[in-house]
GROMACS .gro file of N, CA, C and O in nm:
model
  500
    1MET      N    1   2.773  11.032   2.343
    1MET     CA    2   2.912  11.038   2.380
    1MET      C    3   2.986  11.135   2.288
    1MET      O    4   2.957  11.141   2.170
    2PHE      N    5   3.078  11.206   2.345
    2PHE     CA    6   3.157  11.299   2.267
    2PHE      C    7   3.305  11.275   2.292
    2PHE      O    8   3.344  11.221   2.395
    3PHE      N    9   3.386  11.315   2.195
    3PHE     CA   10   3.530  11.308   2.213
    3PHE      C   11   3.587  11.444   2.181
    3PHE      O   12   3.526  11.525   2.114
    4ALA      N   13   3.704  11.471   2.233
    4ALA     CA   14   3.771  11.597   2.205
    4ALA      C   15   3.914  11.567   2.164
    4ALA      O   16   3.978  11.480   2.219
    5VAL      N   17   3.961  11.640   2.065
    5VAL     CA   18   4.098  11.625   2.016
    5VAL      C   19   4.164  11.761   2.025
    5VAL      O   20   4.107  11.861   1.983
    6LEU      N   21   4.282  11.764   2.081
    6LEU     CA   22   4.356  11.888   2.089
    6LEU      C   23   4.450  11.893   1.971
    6LEU      O   24   4.538  11.810   1.956
    7LEU      N   25   4.430  11.989   1.882
    7LEU     CA   26   4.509  12.001   1.761
    7LEU      C   27   4.555  12.146   1.749
    7LEU      O   28   4.472  12.236   1.737
    8ALA      N   29   4.684  12.165   1.755
    8ALA     CA   30   4.742  12.299   1.743
    8ALA      C   31   4.675  12.396   1.841
    8ALA      O   32   4.642  12.508   1.806
    9GLY      N   33   4.649  12.345   1.963
    9GLY     CA   34   4.593  12.433   2.065
    9GLY      C   35   4.443  12.450   2.058
    9GLY      O   36   4.387  12.524   2.136
   10GLN      N   37   4.375  12.386   1.963
   10GLN     CA   38   4.231  12.399   1.952
   10GLN      C   39   4.164  12.265   1.980
   10GLN      O   40   4.209  12.161   1.931
   11ALA      N   41   4.059  12.268   2.057
   11ALA     CA   42   3.984  12.146   2.087
   11ALA      C   43   3.878  12.126   1.979
   11ALA      O   44   3.805  12.218   1.945
   12LEU      N   45   3.873  12.007   1.925
   12LEU     CA   46   3.769  11.970   1.830
   12LEU      C   47   3.679  11.868   1.897
   12LEU      O   48   3.728  11.769   1.949
   13ALA      N   49   3.551  11.892   1.901
   13ALA     CA   50   3.460  11.800   1.968
   13ALA      C   51   3.357  11.751   1.868
   13ALA      O   52   3.320  11.821   1.775
   14GLY      N   53   3.311  11.631   1.891
   14GLY     CA   54   3.207  11.575   1.806
   14GLY      C   55   3.166  11.439   1.859
   14GLY      O   56   3.227  11.387   1.952
   15PRO      N   57   3.064  11.381   1.801
   15PRO     CA   58   3.018  11.251   1.850
   15PRO      C   59   3.121  11.143   1.818
   15PRO      O   60   3.191  11.150   1.718
   16LEU      N   61   3.130  11.045   1.905
   16LEU     CA   62   3.215  10.931   1.876
   16LEU      C   63   3.157  10.855   1.757
   16LEU      O   64   3.035  10.846   1.743
   17PRO      N   65   3.242  10.801   1.671
   17PRO     CA   66   3.188  10.723   1.560
   17PRO      C   67   3.118  10.599   1.613
   17PRO      O   68   3.161  10.539   1.712
   18ALA      N   69   3.007  10.563   1.550
   18ALA     CA   70   2.933  10.444   1.591
   18ALA      C   71   3.017  10.321   1.560
   18ALA      O   72   3.085  10.317   1.457
   19PRO      N   73   3.013  10.224   1.648
   19PRO     CA   74   3.087  10.101   1.617
   19PRO      C   75   3.024  10.033   1.494
   19PRO      O   76   2.903  10.043   1.472
   20LEU      N   77   3.108   9.967   1.418
   20LEU     CA   78   3.058   9.898   1.299
   20LEU      C   79   2.980   9.774   1.340
   20LEU      O   80   3.013   9.708   1.438
   21PRO      N   81   2.878   9.738   1.262
   21PRO     CA   82   2.804   9.616   1.291
   21PRO      C   83   2.882   9.492   1.246
   21PRO      O   84   2.970   9.499   1.160
   22SER      N   85   2.848   9.379   1.305
   22SER     CA   86   2.901   9.251   1.260
   22SER      C   87   2.830   9.214   1.130
   22SER      O   88   2.731   9.277   1.092
   23PRO      N   89   2.875   9.107   1.061
   23PRO     CA   90   2.805   9.069   0.938
   23PRO      C   91   2.659   9.030   0.961
   23PRO      O   92   2.575   9.052   0.874
   24LEU      N   93   2.627   8.977   1.079
   24LEU     CA   94   2.487   8.942   1.107
   24LEU      C   95   2.401   9.066   1.122
   24LEU      O   96   2.287   9.069   1.075
   25GLU      N   97   2.454   9.169   1.185
   25GLU     CA   98   2.379   9.292   1.209
   25GLU      C   99   2.371   9.381   1.086
   25GLU      O  100   2.273   9.452   1.067
   26ALA      N  101   2.475   9.380   1.003
   26ALA     CA  102   2.476   9.463   0.882
   26ALA      C  103   2.380   9.402   0.780
   26ALA      O  104   2.358   9.282   0.778
   27GLY      N  105   2.327   9.484   0.697
   27GLY     CA  106   2.235   9.436   0.594
   27GLY      C  107   2.259   9.509   0.464
   27GLY      O  108   2.370   9.555   0.436
   28TRP      N  109   2.154   9.522   0.388
   28TRP     CA  110   2.159   9.594   0.261
   28TRP      C  111   2.028   9.669   0.246
   28TRP      O  112   1.921   9.609   0.237
   29ARG      N  113   2.036   9.802   0.249
   29ARG     CA  114   1.919   9.889   0.235
   29ARG      C  115   1.806   9.849   0.329
   29ARG      O  116   1.690   9.837   0.290
   30GLY      N  117   1.846   9.823   0.455
   30GLY     CA  118   1.748   9.792   0.559
   30GLY      C  119   1.702   9.647   0.565
   30GLY      O  120   1.621   9.613   0.651
   31GLU      N  121   1.752   9.563   0.479
   31GLU     CA  122   1.714   9.421   0.478
   31GLU      C  123   1.831   9.335   0.521
   31GLU      O  124   1.945   9.359   0.481
   32ALA      N  125   1.804   9.231   0.599
   32ALA     CA  126   1.909   9.138   0.642
   32ALA      C  127   1.959   9.057   0.522
   32ALA      O  128   1.880   9.022   0.434
   33VAL      N  129   2.089   9.030   0.519
   33VAL     CA  130   2.146   8.943   0.415
   33VAL      C  131   2.208   8.817   0.477
   33VAL      O  132   2.235   8.721   0.406
   34CYS      N  133   2.230   8.819   0.608
   34CYS     CA  134   2.286   8.703   0.678
   34CYS      C  135   2.186   8.651   0.780
   34CYS      O  136   2.113   8.730   0.842
   35GLU      N  137   2.185   8.520   0.798
   35GLU     CA  138   2.101   8.460   0.901
   35GLU      C  139   2.188   8.373   0.991
   35GLU      O  140   2.287   8.315   0.946
   36LEU      N  141   2.151   8.366   1.116
   36LEU     CA  142   2.222   8.285   1.213
   36LEU      C  143   2.178   8.140   1.197
   36LEU      O  144   2.060   8.109   1.212
   37LEU      N  145   2.273   8.053   1.164
   37LEU     CA  146   2.243   7.910   1.150
   37LEU      C  147   2.264   7.836   1.280
   37LEU      O  148   2.189   7.743   1.313
   38SER      N  149   2.370   7.874   1.353
   38SER     CA  150   2.404   7.803   1.476
   38SER      C  151   2.494   7.890   1.561
   38SER      O  152   2.576   7.966   1.508
   39GLU      N  153   2.477   7.878   1.693
   39GLU     CA  154   2.567   7.948   1.784
   39GLU      C  155   2.574   7.871   1.915
   39GLU      O  156   2.472   7.825   1.965
   40ASN      N  157   2.696   7.857   1.965
   40ASN     CA  158   2.717   7.797   2.097
   40ASN      C  159   2.837   7.867   2.161
   40ASN      O  160   2.880   7.971   2.112
   41ALA      N  161   2.890   7.811   2.268
   41ALA     CA  162   3.000   7.875   2.340
   41ALA      C  163   3.129   7.880   2.259
   41ALA      O  164   3.217   7.960   2.288
   42ARG      N  165   3.142   7.798   2.155
   42ARG     CA  166   3.267   7.789   2.079
   42ARG      C  167   3.264   7.855   1.942
   42ARG      O  168   3.367   7.895   1.891
   43VAL      N  169   3.146   7.863   1.878
   43VAL     CA  170   3.142   7.906   1.738
   43VAL      C  171   3.006   7.967   1.703
   43VAL      O  172   2.903   7.932   1.763
   44ARG      N  173   3.009   8.058   1.605
   44ARG     CA  174   2.887   8.114   1.547
   44ARG      C  175   2.894   8.091   1.398
   44ARG      O  176   2.998   8.117   1.336
   45THR      N  177   2.785   8.043   1.338
   45THR     CA  178   2.781   8.015   1.194
   45THR      C  179   2.668   8.094   1.129
   45THR      O  180   2.554   8.088   1.174
   46LEU      N  181   2.703   8.166   1.022
   46LEU     CA  182   2.608   8.248   0.948
   46LEU      C  183   2.598   8.199   0.804
   46LEU      O  184   2.695   8.149   0.748
   47ARG      N  185   2.482   8.219   0.742
   47ARG     CA  186   2.466   8.201   0.597
   47ARG      C  187   2.426   8.338   0.543
   47ARG      O  188   2.328   8.398   0.585
   48CYS      N  189   2.506   8.387   0.447
   48CYS     CA  190   2.483   8.519   0.387
   48CYS      C  191   2.451   8.500   0.240
   48CYS      O  192   2.525   8.433   0.168
   49THR      N  193   2.339   8.559   0.196
   49THR     CA  194   2.288   8.539   0.060
   49THR      C  195   2.281   8.674  -0.012
   49THR      O  196   2.221   8.769   0.041
   50PHE      N  197   2.341   8.677  -0.132
   50PHE     CA  198   2.350   8.801  -0.209
   50PHE      C  199   2.300   8.779  -0.352
   50PHE      O  200   2.377   8.736  -0.438
   51PRO      N  201   2.173   8.809  -0.380
   51PRO     CA  202   2.129   8.806  -0.519
   51PRO      C  203   2.204   8.912  -0.600
   51PRO      O  204   2.265   9.003  -0.542
   52PRO      N  205   2.201   8.903  -0.732
   52PRO     CA  206   2.266   9.006  -0.814
   52PRO      C  207   2.218   9.147  -0.773
   52PRO      O  208   2.099   9.168  -0.750
   53GLY      N  209   2.313   9.239  -0.760
   53GLY     CA  210   2.280   9.377  -0.726
   53GLY      C  211   2.262   9.402  -0.577
   53GLY      O  212   2.237   9.515  -0.536
   54VAL      N  213   2.274   9.299  -0.495
   54VAL     CA  214   2.259   9.314  -0.350
   54VAL      C  215   2.398   9.307  -0.287
   54VAL      O  216   2.483   9.229  -0.328
   55GLY      N  217   2.418   9.389  -0.185
   55GLY     CA  218   2.547   9.394  -0.120
   55GLY      C  219   2.536   9.375   0.029
   55GLY      O  220   2.435   9.326   0.081
   56HIS      N  221   2.642   9.414   0.096
   56HIS     CA  222   2.651   9.407   0.241
   56HIS      C  223   2.713   9.539   0.286
   56HIS      O  224   2.827   9.568   0.251
   57GLU      N  225   2.633   9.619   0.357
   57GLU     CA  226   2.681   9.749   0.401
   57GLU      C  227   2.804   9.735   0.488
   57GLU      O  228   2.834   9.628   0.539
   58ARG      N  229   2.874   9.845   0.507
   58ARG     CA  230   3.000   9.847   0.581
   58ARG      C  231   2.987   9.777   0.716
   58ARG      O  232   2.895   9.805   0.793
   59HIS      N  233   3.081   9.683   0.742
   59HIS     CA  234   3.079   9.604   0.864
   59HIS      C  235   3.219   9.551   0.893
   59HIS      O  236   3.309   9.568   0.813
   60PHE      N  237   3.236   9.489   1.008
   60PHE     CA  238   3.363   9.428   1.043
   60PHE      C  239   3.345   9.277   1.049
   60PHE      O  240   3.233   9.227   1.053
   61HIS      N  241   3.457   9.204   1.048
   61HIS     CA  242   3.455   9.060   1.068
   61HIS      C  243   3.554   9.023   1.178
   61HIS      O  244   3.669   9.067   1.176
   62ALA      N  245   3.507   8.942   1.272
   62ALA     CA  246   3.597   8.876   1.366
   62ALA      C  247   3.672   8.769   1.287
   62ALA      O  248   3.636   8.739   1.172
   63PRO      N  249   3.773   8.707   1.344
   63PRO     CA  250   3.839   8.596   1.273
   63PRO      C  251   3.733   8.494   1.229
   63PRO      O  252   3.639   8.464   1.304
   64HIS      N  253   3.747   8.447   1.104
   64HIS     CA  254   3.646   8.354   1.054
   64HIS      C  255   3.700   8.269   0.939
   64HIS      O  256   3.797   8.304   0.873
   65TRP      N  257   3.631   8.159   0.916
   65TRP     CA  258   3.650   8.075   0.798
   65TRP      C  259   3.526   8.093   0.713
   65TRP      O  260   3.414   8.097   0.764
   66GLY      N  261   3.547   8.113   0.583
   66GLY     CA  262   3.435   8.131   0.492
   66GLY      C  263   3.432   8.021   0.387
   66GLY      O  264   3.536   7.966   0.349
   67TYR      N  265   3.311   7.991   0.339
   67TYR     CA  266   3.291   7.887   0.239
   67TYR      C  267   3.183   7.933   0.141
   67TYR      O  268   3.077   7.981   0.183
   68ALA      N  269   3.210   7.919   0.011
   68ALA     CA  270   3.113   7.958  -0.091
   68ALA      C  271   3.024   7.840  -0.127
   68ALA      O  272   3.065   7.748  -0.197
   69VAL      N  273   2.901   7.841  -0.076
   69VAL     CA  274   2.801   7.741  -0.112
   69VAL      C  275   2.765   7.760  -0.259
   69VAL      O  276   2.751   7.664  -0.334
   70GLN      N  277   2.751   7.886  -0.299
   70GLN     CA  278   2.727   7.925  -0.438
   70GLN      C  279   2.818   8.043  -0.464
   70GLN      O  280   2.801   8.148  -0.401
   71GLY      N  281   2.916   8.026  -0.549
   71GLY     CA  282   3.014   8.132  -0.574
   71GLY      C  283   2.955   8.250  -0.648
   71GLY      O  284   2.840   8.249  -0.691
   72GLY      N  285   3.037   8.354  -0.663
   72GLY     CA  286   2.994   8.473  -0.733
   72GLY      C  287   3.105   8.575  -0.743
   72GLY      O  288   3.217   8.553  -0.696
   73THR      N  289   3.071   8.688  -0.803
   73THR     CA  290   3.166   8.798  -0.821
   73THR      C  291   3.118   8.919  -0.741
   73THR      O  292   3.004   8.963  -0.758
   74ASN      N  293   3.205   8.968  -0.656
   74ASN     CA  294   3.173   9.082  -0.571
   74ASN      C  295   3.272   9.195  -0.590
   74ASN      O  296   3.389   9.172  -0.618
   75ARG      N  297   3.222   9.317  -0.575
   75ARG     CA  298   3.307   9.435  -0.567
   75ARG      C  299   3.324   9.462  -0.418
   75ARG      O  300   3.225   9.483  -0.348
   76ILE      N  301   3.448   9.459  -0.371
   76ILE     CA  302   3.478   9.479  -0.230
   76ILE      C  303   3.549   9.612  -0.212
   76ILE      O  304   3.644   9.642  -0.284
   77THR      N  305   3.502   9.691  -0.118
   77THR     CA  306   3.563   9.818  -0.085
   77THR      C  307   3.611   9.810   0.060
   77THR      O  308   3.533   9.778   0.150
   78ASP      N  309   3.741   9.835   0.080
   78ASP     CA  310   3.799   9.834   0.214
   78ASP      C  311   3.911   9.937   0.219
   78ASP      O  312   3.926  10.018   0.126
   79ALA      N  313   3.989   9.935   0.326
   79ALA     CA  314   4.097  10.032   0.343
   79ALA      C  315   4.198  10.026   0.230
   79ALA      O  316   4.266  10.124   0.200
   80GLY      N  317   4.210   9.911   0.163
   80GLY     CA  318   4.304   9.895   0.052
   80GLY      C  319   4.252   9.945  -0.081
   80GLY      O  320   4.325   9.943  -0.179
   81GLY      N  321   4.125   9.987  -0.086
   81GLY     CA  322   4.067  10.036  -0.211
   81GLY      C  323   3.949   9.951  -0.255
   81GLY      O  324   3.882   9.888  -0.175
   82VAL      N  325   3.928   9.949  -0.387
   82VAL     CA  326   3.816   9.876  -0.447
   82VAL      C  327   3.873   9.769  -0.538
   82VAL      O  328   3.965   9.795  -0.615
   83ARG      N  329   3.818   9.647  -0.526
   83ARG     CA  330   3.863   9.538  -0.613
   83ARG      C  331   3.746   9.445  -0.642
   83ARG      O  332   3.648   9.442  -0.568
   84GLU      N  333   3.758   9.370  -0.750
   84GLU     CA  334   3.659   9.269  -0.783
   84GLU      C  335   3.717   9.133  -0.748
   84GLU      O  336   3.832   9.103  -0.780
   85VAL      N  337   3.637   9.050  -0.681
   85VAL     CA  338   3.679   8.918  -0.638
   85VAL      C  339   3.575   8.816  -0.684
   85VAL      O  340   3.457   8.832  -0.656
   86THR      N  341   3.621   8.715  -0.757
   86THR     CA  342   3.534   8.605  -0.795
   86THR      C  343   3.570   8.485  -0.709
   86THR      O  344   3.685   8.440  -0.709
   87THR      N  345   3.473   8.435  -0.635
   87THR     CA  346   3.491   8.318  -0.550
   87THR      C  347   3.416   8.202  -0.614
   87THR      O  348   3.295   8.211  -0.634
   88PRO      N  349   3.486   8.093  -0.647
   88PRO     CA  350   3.417   7.980  -0.709
   88PRO      C  351   3.333   7.903  -0.607
   88PRO      O  352   3.362   7.904  -0.487
   89THR      N  353   3.229   7.838  -0.654
   89THR     CA  354   3.152   7.749  -0.568
   89THR      C  355   3.248   7.647  -0.508
   89THR      O  356   3.332   7.592  -0.577
   90GLY      N  357   3.239   7.629  -0.377
   90GLY     CA  358   3.329   7.537  -0.307
   90GLY      C  359   3.457   7.602  -0.260
   90GLY      O  360   3.535   7.540  -0.188
   91GLY      N  361   3.480   7.727  -0.297
   91GLY     CA  362   3.599   7.798  -0.252
   91GLY      C  363   3.589   7.832  -0.104
   91GLY      O  364   3.479   7.851  -0.050
   92SER      N  365   3.703   7.838  -0.037
   92SER     CA  366   3.703   7.873   0.105
   92SER      C  367   3.822   7.963   0.136
   92SER      O  368   3.915   7.975   0.057
   93TRP      N  369   3.817   8.027   0.251
   93TRP     CA  370   3.923   8.118   0.292
   93TRP      C  371   3.924   8.129   0.444
   93TRP      O  372   3.826   8.097   0.511
   94TRP      N  373   4.036   8.176   0.498
   94TRP     CA  374   4.049   8.212   0.639
   94TRP      C  375   4.084   8.359   0.645
   94TRP      O  376   4.166   8.408   0.567
   95SER      N  377   4.025   8.431   0.739
   95SER     CA  378   4.058   8.571   0.764
   95SER      C  379   4.083   8.589   0.912
   95SER      O  380   3.999   8.551   0.994
   96ASP      N  381   4.200   8.645   0.946
   96ASP     CA  382   4.230   8.672   1.087
   96ASP      C  383   4.140   8.780   1.143
   96ASP      O  384   4.111   8.782   1.262
   97ARG      N  385   4.094   8.870   1.057
   97ARG     CA  386   4.009   8.981   1.100
   97ARG      C  387   3.992   9.075   0.982
   97ARG      O  388   4.083   9.091   0.902
   98THR      N  389   3.877   9.138   0.973
   98THR     CA  390   3.855   9.243   0.875
   98THR      C  391   3.803   9.364   0.951
   98THR      O  392   3.693   9.359   1.008
   99ALA      N  393   3.882   9.470   0.955
   99ALA     CA  394   3.844   9.588   1.032
   99ALA      C  395   3.720   9.654   0.975
   99ALA      O  396   3.632   9.698   1.049
  100SER      N  397   3.710   9.660   0.842
  100SER     CA  398   3.596   9.726   0.778
  100SER      C  399   3.596   9.693   0.631
  100SER      O  400   3.700   9.700   0.565
  101HIS      N  401   3.480   9.656   0.580
  101HIS     CA  402   3.463   9.645   0.435
  101HIS      C  403   3.316   9.645   0.401
  101HIS      O  404   3.229   9.635   0.487
  102GLU      N  405   3.289   9.662   0.273
  102GLU     CA  406   3.153   9.649   0.221
  102GLU      C  407   3.163   9.577   0.087
  102GLU      O  408   3.268   9.579   0.023
  103THR      N  409   3.055   9.510   0.049
  103THR     CA  410   3.057   9.432  -0.074
  103THR      C  411   2.932   9.457  -0.156
  103THR      O  412   2.829   9.501  -0.103
  104LEU      N  413   2.941   9.425  -0.285
  104LEU     CA  414   2.826   9.432  -0.375
  104LEU      C  415   2.839   9.318  -0.475
  104LEU      O  416   2.945   9.302  -0.538
  105ASN      N  417   2.734   9.238  -0.489
  105ASN     CA  418   2.734   9.130  -0.588
  105ASN      C  419   2.716   9.194  -0.726
  105ASN      O  420   2.609   9.245  -0.758
  106ILE      N  421   2.821   9.192  -0.807
  106ILE     CA  422   2.817   9.250  -0.940
  106ILE      C  423   2.801   9.143  -1.047
  106ILE      O  424   2.802   9.173  -1.166
  107GLY      N  425   2.785   9.018  -1.004
  107GLY     CA  426   2.766   8.908  -1.097
  107GLY      C  427   2.620   8.890  -1.134
  107GLY      O  428   2.533   8.969  -1.095
  108ASP      N  429   2.592   8.785  -1.210
  108ASP     CA  430   2.455   8.760  -1.253
  108ASP      C  431   2.393   8.638  -1.187
  108ASP      O  432   2.288   8.589  -1.229
  109THR      N  433   2.457   8.587  -1.081
  109THR     CA  434   2.403   8.475  -1.004
  109THR      C  435   2.399   8.510  -0.856
  109THR      O  436   2.472   8.598  -0.811
  110THR      N  437   2.314   8.442  -0.781
  110THR     CA  438   2.307   8.463  -0.637
  110THR      C  439   2.427   8.395  -0.571
  110THR      O  440   2.453   8.277  -0.596
  111ALA      N  441   2.500   8.470  -0.490
  111ALA     CA  442   2.614   8.417  -0.416
  111ALA      C  443   2.568   8.385  -0.273
  111ALA      O  444   2.495   8.464  -0.212
  112ILE      N  445   2.611   8.268  -0.223
  112ILE     CA  446   2.576   8.227  -0.087
  112ILE      C  447   2.704   8.184  -0.017
  112ILE      O  448   2.776   8.097  -0.067
  113PHE      N  449   2.730   8.244   0.100
  113PHE     CA  450   2.850   8.215   0.176
  113PHE      C  451   2.816   8.172   0.317
  113PHE      O  452   2.724   8.226   0.379
  114LEU      N  453   2.891   8.075   0.370
  114LEU     CA  454   2.887   8.041   0.511
  114LEU      C  455   3.004   8.113   0.578
  114LEU      O  456   3.115   8.114   0.525
  115ILE      N  457   2.978   8.171   0.694
  115ILE     CA  458   3.081   8.237   0.773
  115ILE      C  459   3.084   8.167   0.909
  115ILE      O  460   2.982   8.166   0.979
  116VAL      N  461   3.197   8.108   0.943
  116VAL     CA  462   3.212   8.034   1.068
  116VAL      C  463   3.312   8.110   1.155
  116VAL      O  464   3.430   8.121   1.119
  117GLU      N  465   3.264   8.162   1.268
  117GLU     CA  466   3.345   8.246   1.357
  117GLU      C  467   3.375   8.173   1.488
  117GLU      O  468   3.285   8.157   1.571
  118PRO      N  469   3.500   8.128   1.507
  118PRO     CA  470   3.536   8.072   1.639
  118PRO      C  471   3.528   8.184   1.742
  118PRO      O  472   3.560   8.299   1.711
  119LYS      N  473   3.483   8.153   1.860
  119LYS     CA  474   3.471   8.256   1.963
  119LYS      C  475   3.600   8.268   2.042
  119LYS      O  476   3.659   8.169   2.083
  120THR      N  477   3.646   8.389   2.064
  120THR     CA  478   3.766   8.417   2.140
  120THR      C  479   3.748   8.365   2.281
  120THR      O  480   3.643   8.383   2.341
  121GLY      N  481   3.851   8.300   2.331
  121GLY     CA  482   3.846   8.249   2.467
  121GLY      C  483   3.787   8.110   2.479
  121GLY      O  484   3.793   8.050   2.584
  122ALA      N  485   3.730   8.057   2.370
  122ALA     CA  486   3.678   7.921   2.374
  122ALA      C  487   3.796   7.824   2.381
  122ALA      O  488   3.904   7.853   2.329
  123PRO      N  489   3.780   7.712   2.448
  123PRO     CA  490   3.890   7.615   2.455
  123PRO      C  491   3.946   7.585   2.315
  123PRO      O  492   3.870   7.568   2.219
  124GLY      N  493   4.077   7.586   2.303
  124GLY     CA  494   4.140   7.560   2.174
  124GLY      C  495   4.167   7.685   2.094
  124GLY      O  496   4.227   7.682   1.988
  125ASN      N  497   4.121   7.802   2.141
  125ASN     CA  498   4.143   7.928   2.069
  125ASN      C  499   4.246   8.013   2.137
  125ASN      O  500   4.265   8.014   2.251
   0.00000   0.00000   0.00000
């Protein structure tokens, strides 16, 4: 697929950017970091495991609730820049959506997160 942009009277053509993978599809250096724990018509649940020095390549997130089974410190890069985030074991969060980000475990322990994604259009959503 190609796209064209008209800029100052000149057409620029090139391939369309590839869509970003979901957290399940994205990995780290060719290896999966998330596994599918459960999926039905209402929800998908993933477990993502990051040993020290392992990250998660650029991906998007649908709306989700996250829970730290084993907390850790990550370097997160997104549209807002680069920041370090420490999530304690038992910590949780809600995200309406993440257009794009990537992470790297910069701590010295393995971080494990559950990601629970309600499915759009499911009753109650």
